[in-house]
Every structure is written in structure tokens, then in C-alpha cells.
């Protein structure tokens, strides 16, 4: 671990620094750029402002920094044993977000979103969740700021992966299996398909429907949008400083897993800032699962963020709003699109996509766990696998940074399945 | 969180400072003080030396500190929201050991024990585990130092609580349900009681039997013994410094949960050092479960550390080597005896015992999780409950420290049961 560095006082907004401004979100009906008024029924006012901000730095309010202090600065760990296990001349650093109370980076934006909603006098937030990482982070954050939280969790996960549901409930959140009889969209699906396992798309519709109908409620999203990416930049801002404190001038390559994109963008954008200002030549690898390769195999175009088409149109790399990825264990990477800001930096050449197979990523996860002690979230293992493959081929020392977005303590059954040889390869599963 | 403090360079040995030396361990056959030779087949040489050391400080070897650096110094968190929820004038600090890779303080001694065994050229360690906290910590540590680990896990836990078993396996440990057909003691029990759920006592016998028969193997214990307590003093050494860095002169009361005693002793002994040297008047509360109250209801006498009577006789507070506590969820507190060094400080008046009911401790755990975000291990919740009760009655500010020995991410089903009203009170269950 490097020397401790202070917690950032500001988030970094890459939109202000890029040579080409990012394309705006469009209204799904008019296809005109969305206005703050369009978004007001769903999001807190400060978040709407941040979504379109062109300021380079946005101050982190003191109450948010107070909560961050519980686990931030998150450690930057030199992975010496992992280097040895790989036999690489590289110096590998991991930025570890698993020290947050819920065990992942999701809390960075959850706390900010809950805070700004509380500032607006909002008393209830609705959201959807799949395996439950985002739902538990928001549940924690809402408990902090005295906001009621209702979560629609994809029914298949609600039934088969109860630990994160129990976590949401422990924080005081209310969790419904989705589809639920509580909403019109839920009732409609249940009438047609009473045994449906549910999907994130349906769960979004339910959460949005409830928030839109209640003037005291708002909706919250855990990735993709610009304000979410903004909040996650604390990861990279700390990492850039910690790397210097550890005696490294710059990173040569940064590896992060990319699902909706906020984790990678949060880590990478402060490194890209150094590139944009001529202070480094760092390359960024966006590592996605072979089962859901939006950057490497998707199209770059306007698409909806959800299945039902309720969200604004976002310019992004997408596999199509109807794409249903295979049920891989890295649930946090099963999203059809990619954060528009991250997609934009891919198009501008600052970020490169790379797809990694599920079994390969678990093998890297086990190797990492035995070397460094931390069992990575299956999502993060994708970044570890890509870094390992790269590092093994090096003949000269390079400085590599891995975004370790969370731990895998609640994903241990998946590790067990992998070690029993029960996990299938996902290469070539994309259709 | 207070300002970062350095990781300690030495462990603190309270035996050197106490006005009355602690009673020695006795050989179970001769009832004479055990000699290093008696212990050589089971423990690494440095650990045997530490067990009887009268040096005040023992240097922490560099390779151990290197591993500690992954998560140490563990944070000391000011629990402001918890204070508010209690409506107390107290300033409450929690020393949080859940940031370790396996999520508890057990790693502090696991790393040291694995290191010293590796130094002796030992290639295999055997141990027992109940719910799996100790087994997973040692599994992590053995992976670090290239030692094979065989764990005998109580069969009931092996079958019903698989997450920690998966964790041990992910680190490369081999886990057997106990009783197993691999040992004489296991085969004997299985022949008589083929359906036995197993017990820690049986699992100890199996692990000891295998280690004793193999000149390249040694046995490891996760609590109770002096060398284990010694390793855990990193907790309190950091906490004393962190409290000062946070602007507090001293703690008024320190609360820690006590099962085998090493967690509480590790936190408390450096605070008692301040008392012994006239620099503070801190009181220490050893909080034990009402279902297993060795300090508050046990006798102070020589007793065996295990059911089979294979270990040395230890002078301690004990409920008797045959005592079988109710199956409460704080599995780490279900031990019939108490660390001899801790028992000794109780007798000398530096530590006071207090028993807390299971449901009361879960209620405090939920309150704490909602206030501070961290879901405590059910063991740690006992300390939180005792502190909460004390803090609520205060009318003047005091400085209180809670030992938060681990997180409860793998104990969420127990929280769920509690919130469903399915947990029974344990008060009065002791017979």
C-alpha cells in the first residue's frame, strides 16, 4: 500500500477537458436534446445539473466527504505476490474499492445521490437491482440520509441470491421481487407470464413508474449516466496521487472492468486527464465479458438505457436495448450499453475495449486471491485477467494499474462452481 | 476516521508488565509446567518461545508487516451517526478489523503463525474450524507463505454454512468435514455415531492427531494461547495511537466481545498498559454471550483447552471442557474457556465481564449498520450492544471504544432471521 493521500475535495468532469464535447442525451419522443425539465420528475436538481455540466471540477459537499471518510481513501495496493505468480517484470498496483461498507465502488455515487435527494426534500427513492450490488449500496446511502428506499430486484436473483437482499433489508430498504403486483408494468407482465424470472428492464420500468407518480419520490440509477461517472472519479483521483506517493511517475496501462462503465470511467478519467494535459501517455483498457461485449462488438449509436424505452436516448456503444446476455456470474457487467462518456472517450481513442471469457476471469481471480488474499468480485476478475495476460508477455518493466471494483465474499458459490469445473466458457456465446 | 498512524513494529506482551506473573500452563499428565519440548511436536519454535516470553515488546518480522500492510492500520472510526441514534453525549470510536481480506481480526495471528512455521521449514499446517472464520484466515495466511493447509470443519457448519468453506478452498486450503474417516479419532466417533453433527472438540483431536504424526506438519490454534493474544495486540497498539491522533487523551471504557479472548485481549492490553503505567484509568469490558458466559458464570481454575484433553492445562475462566453452548449465531464466541492471560487480568481487576443476550446484540447490530453502514459480525454486535446500553445512560461525555472484530457479510442469513423475529433469546439458557 502506498502512503495515505487525502480524500479528494472535488470530482473531476472529463467533459470539460475533451477536445470534442460529448453528444447530448436526446428526448425519446422528440429526439431533441433533453432539458432539465424533462428530467426533473426523476432526478434531484443537482444531479440534473451535473449531468450536463461543463465545469472541470465540481466540489464534493462536506456531508458526502464525511461519509466517504469511513472507507476512503481506498487503498492502492502493490500486488507483489501476484507479480511473482505471473513472473512479470511489471509493477502491478490495484486500486481496491472493496473496503466500502457494501464491498464495492457503487457506494461512491449512492452516497452522493442520496445526499442530493435529501437536499431537495425527497423522502423516497426507487431503484432496480440485479444481483443486488447497486441496491445494497443505495440502501446503505439512504439509511445515512434518512430516505426510504424501495428496490425492485429481478425475481431470479431475489430468489436465488438472497444474501444481498438480506443486506438491503438490514440497512432498512424494502425489496420487491420484480415483476411485482405493485405497478402497472409489473401486473401486465405477471398477467402474461406469471412465471417470468424477471429482467433488469422490467425492474427499471417498475421503479421509474413509482417514482414518477409520487412528487416526494425520485429514481436513482447506479451506472451509465454522466453524474454517476462523475461521482466515481474519486477512485482515479486518489489512484493518480497514490501512484505518485508510491514513487511511480505514471501508469503505462490501466485495466478496469466495464459493464455500465462507471467503475472504469471513475478510475480512468483522472488518468486520461494526465494524458489530455500532456503529462502522461497512459493507455486505458475497458475489459468487458465475452458474453456482453458492447464496446468490442456493439454499435456506437443512440439507444435507450432500458428495455421499456422510458429513459433518454443515449449515444453509446450498445448491443441493442433488447439484448439479453447469458446468465454469467459477473452480474454487474450484464448491461447492453456503455456509459456515453466512456463510449465517447473510446471513439476519441483514449480507451480500448477488450473482451474476456468468464472461465479465464475466474482462473485469474483464484490466482489473485491466493497471491494477494483478496477474493475479487467476478466483475473485477475480468480486469485482473486482462492485466495478467498483458503482464505475462512483458519483457521490460511497466507500471500497470488494475481497478479492483469490489470483493467477492458474496460470490463464493460461483468460485466454488468454477473450482468444481462447472462453469462454462462464454467465448462465442454472443449472438 | 482518525489520521493514519504507522503499523506497529512490535507486539506488546502484557505478561512483562503485570504486577503478578500469569500462572503457567501445565502438562496434562504430570501437572508440571509445560516445557518447550512438550510443545515442539505441535507448534513452531518461535511461537513456543512467545508463549512463555517475559519480554515487554517482541519485534514483528518484516515479512509479517508486509502482509499486514495490505489492510493495516485498520481504521478507527468515530461513530457519530450511532452516537446520534443512541442520543448519547459519549464520543464513540470503533476499531474496525473487518477490512482484512477475510473480514476479521483472525488474520493478525494467522499470518504470524504461518510465517513462523514457514521459517521452521514446516510444509503443512492442520487446524480445526467451526463456522470457518479461523480456517479462512489461516487459509489466506498459508497461501501467502506457501504452506499446505488441512482444515477439519465441524460437520454441521461444513454442510449448512458453505460460504466460508468455499473461501478456504479458494485460497487453496483443503477442508474435511469432521468427524472424518481420515483419523483414528474421527473413525472412532463415526463408528459409534455415524450421524453426529461433529464438534470443535472432535475437530481439534483430528487436526492434532494428523500434525503430531507428521514431522513436517504442525498444528495451529486461532485464540486462547498467549502467542495468539500477543499477535492480536496490533489492534490495541494502533487504537491507542489513533485515538490520540483523533484528539482524545484516553479512552474511558473499551468494549470488546470475548469468545476465546484473543480479540478483546488484543484490543485491550495496550490500553491496560496505559493504566499499568499510570497514564490512564481506562476500564475494559469483556462482553460475552449469555449462552456461553465463561467469565461471568464460569470458574477460574485449570482446565483443558479441548474436549479430548490433548492440550496443556490452562488456568482460565471455564464452563468446563465438556460444556456445549447453545447453537447461537455468534459462533466465534462459543468456547468453554477464556484466554489465560485475559482471565488473569480479570482476576487482577483490569477487566470486567458482562453477558449479553443474542437478540439484544442483533438489535444493536442492525441499529449500528443503519447508522454507520457496516454490518457487524454477530460476535462484534455483543460489544456494540454493551456499549450502547452504557452510552445511553450517560449524562456527561465519555470516550468509548468498541472492538469491531469483523463484518457480518457472510452472516446475513442470521440478520434476516432476526428481522423476521425467528431468533430466540438466549438469556437463562445456561445450565
Short mmCIF file of C-alpha atoms in Angstrom, two decimals, chain A residues 1 4 66 69-73 75 77 80-81 96 99 101-103 140 143-144 162-167 169-173 365-366 369-375 407 409-416 419-420, chain B residues 1 4 7 66 69-73 75 77 80-81 96 99 101-103 140 143-144 162-167 169-173 365-366 369-375 407 409-413 415-416 419-420:
data_model
loop_
_atom_site.label_atom_id
_atom_site.label_comp_id
_atom_site.label_asym_id
_atom_site.label_seq_id
_atom_site.Cartn_x
_atom_site.Cartn_y
_atom_site.Cartn_z
CA UNK A 1 0.00 0.00 0.00
CA UNK A 4 -2.12 7.65 2.55
CA UNK A 66 -17.81 12.78 5.79
CA UNK A 69 -14.17 9.08 5.17
CA UNK A 70 -15.49 5.81 6.58
CA UNK A 71 -13.56 3.89 3.93
CA UNK A 72 -11.78 6.41 1.68
CA UNK A 73 -9.08 6.92 0.56
CA UNK A 75 -6.08 1.62 -0.73
CA UNK A 77 -2.01 -1.97 -3.16
CA UNK A 80 3.96 -8.05 -5.41
CA UNK A 81 2.90 -11.66 -4.86
CA UNK A 96 -9.27 -1.58 -4.14
CA UNK A 99 -13.21 -1.68 1.51
CA UNK A 101 -19.24 -1.00 3.67
CA UNK A 102 -21.12 -2.90 0.95
CA UNK A 103 -17.92 -4.11 -0.69
CA UNK A 140 -26.70 1.98 2.82
CA UNK A 143 -30.03 4.88 5.67
CA UNK A 144 -27.32 7.54 6.06
CA UNK A 162 -30.65 -13.88 -1.00
CA UNK A 163 -27.53 -12.50 0.78
CA UNK A 164 -27.62 -9.07 -0.88
CA UNK A 165 -31.37 -8.88 -0.33
CA UNK A 166 -30.77 -9.51 3.37
CA UNK A 167 -28.13 -6.77 3.26
CA UNK A 169 -33.13 -5.20 4.38
CA UNK A 170 -30.58 -4.89 7.18
CA UNK A 171 -29.97 -1.29 6.09
CA UNK A 172 -33.72 -0.74 6.17
CA UNK A 173 -34.50 -0.94 2.45
CA UNK A 365 -9.43 -14.36 -9.74
CA UNK A 366 -8.31 -17.53 -7.95
CA UNK A 369 -6.83 -14.45 -4.27
CA UNK A 370 -4.08 -16.94 -3.44
CA UNK A 371 -1.37 -14.36 -4.10
CA UNK A 372 -2.87 -11.26 -2.51
CA UNK A 373 -5.54 -12.59 -0.16
CA UNK A 374 -8.41 -10.59 -1.63
CA UNK A 375 -11.10 -12.62 -3.38
CA UNK A 407 -14.66 -8.15 -3.26
CA UNK A 409 -17.33 -12.54 -0.48
CA UNK A 410 -20.95 -12.90 -1.60
CA UNK A 411 -19.89 -14.56 -4.86
CA UNK A 412 -18.11 -17.52 -3.28
CA UNK A 413 -20.59 -20.09 -4.63
CA UNK A 414 -19.51 -19.02 -8.15
CA UNK A 415 -15.85 -19.60 -7.21
CA UNK A 416 -16.84 -23.00 -5.87
CA UNK A 419 -13.18 -24.87 -8.95
CA UNK A 420 -15.52 -27.83 -9.40
CA UNK B 1 -11.59 8.05 10.78
CA UNK B 4 -3.40 7.41 9.67
CA UNK B 7 1.70 -0.05 11.57
CA UNK B 66 4.50 -6.58 4.69
CA UNK B 69 0.24 -3.57 5.17
CA UNK B 70 -2.46 -4.88 2.85
CA UNK B 71 -5.11 -3.78 5.34
CA UNK B 72 -3.36 -2.29 8.39
CA UNK B 73 -3.51 0.13 10.09
CA UNK B 75 -9.35 2.22 10.72
CA UNK B 77 -13.90 5.25 13.04
CA UNK B 80 -21.13 9.91 15.00
CA UNK B 81 -24.36 8.62 13.49
CA UNK B 96 -12.63 -1.96 12.68
CA UNK B 99 -11.05 -4.56 6.49
CA UNK B 101 -9.07 -9.87 3.42
CA UNK B 102 -11.14 -12.48 5.24
CA UNK B 103 -13.13 -9.87 7.15
CA UNK B 140 -5.25 -16.97 3.46
CA UNK B 143 -1.38 -19.26 0.72
CA UNK B 144 0.88 -16.27 1.46
CA UNK B 162 -20.74 -23.34 2.84
CA UNK B 163 -19.54 -19.79 2.04
CA UNK B 164 -16.53 -19.85 4.35
CA UNK B 165 -15.65 -23.35 3.16
CA UNK B 166 -15.65 -22.03 -0.40
CA UNK B 167 -13.41 -19.21 0.82
CA UNK B 169 -10.91 -23.64 -0.87
CA UNK B 170 -10.47 -20.52 -2.99
CA UNK B 171 -7.28 -19.77 -1.04
CA UNK B 172 -6.15 -23.34 -1.70
CA UNK B 173 -6.94 -24.94 1.66
CA UNK B 365 -26.07 -4.71 15.20
CA UNK B 366 -28.96 -3.56 13.00
CA UNK B 369 -25.50 -0.99 10.43
CA UNK B 370 -28.15 1.60 9.64
CA UNK B 371 -26.19 4.35 11.35
CA UNK B 372 -22.65 3.57 10.22
CA UNK B 373 -23.09 1.36 7.18
CA UNK B 374 -21.01 -1.54 8.45
CA UNK B 375 -22.91 -4.75 9.17
CA UNK B 407 -18.02 -7.71 9.35
CA UNK B 409 -21.33 -10.16 5.21
CA UNK B 410 -21.36 -13.94 5.50
CA UNK B 411 -23.76 -13.82 8.46
CA UNK B 412 -26.59 -12.06 6.64
CA UNK B 413 -28.97 -15.03 6.90
CA UNK B 415 -29.69 -10.95 10.39
CA UNK B 416 -32.58 -11.98 8.17
CA UNK B 419 -35.54 -9.30 11.41
CA UNK B 420 -38.14 -11.99 10.75
#
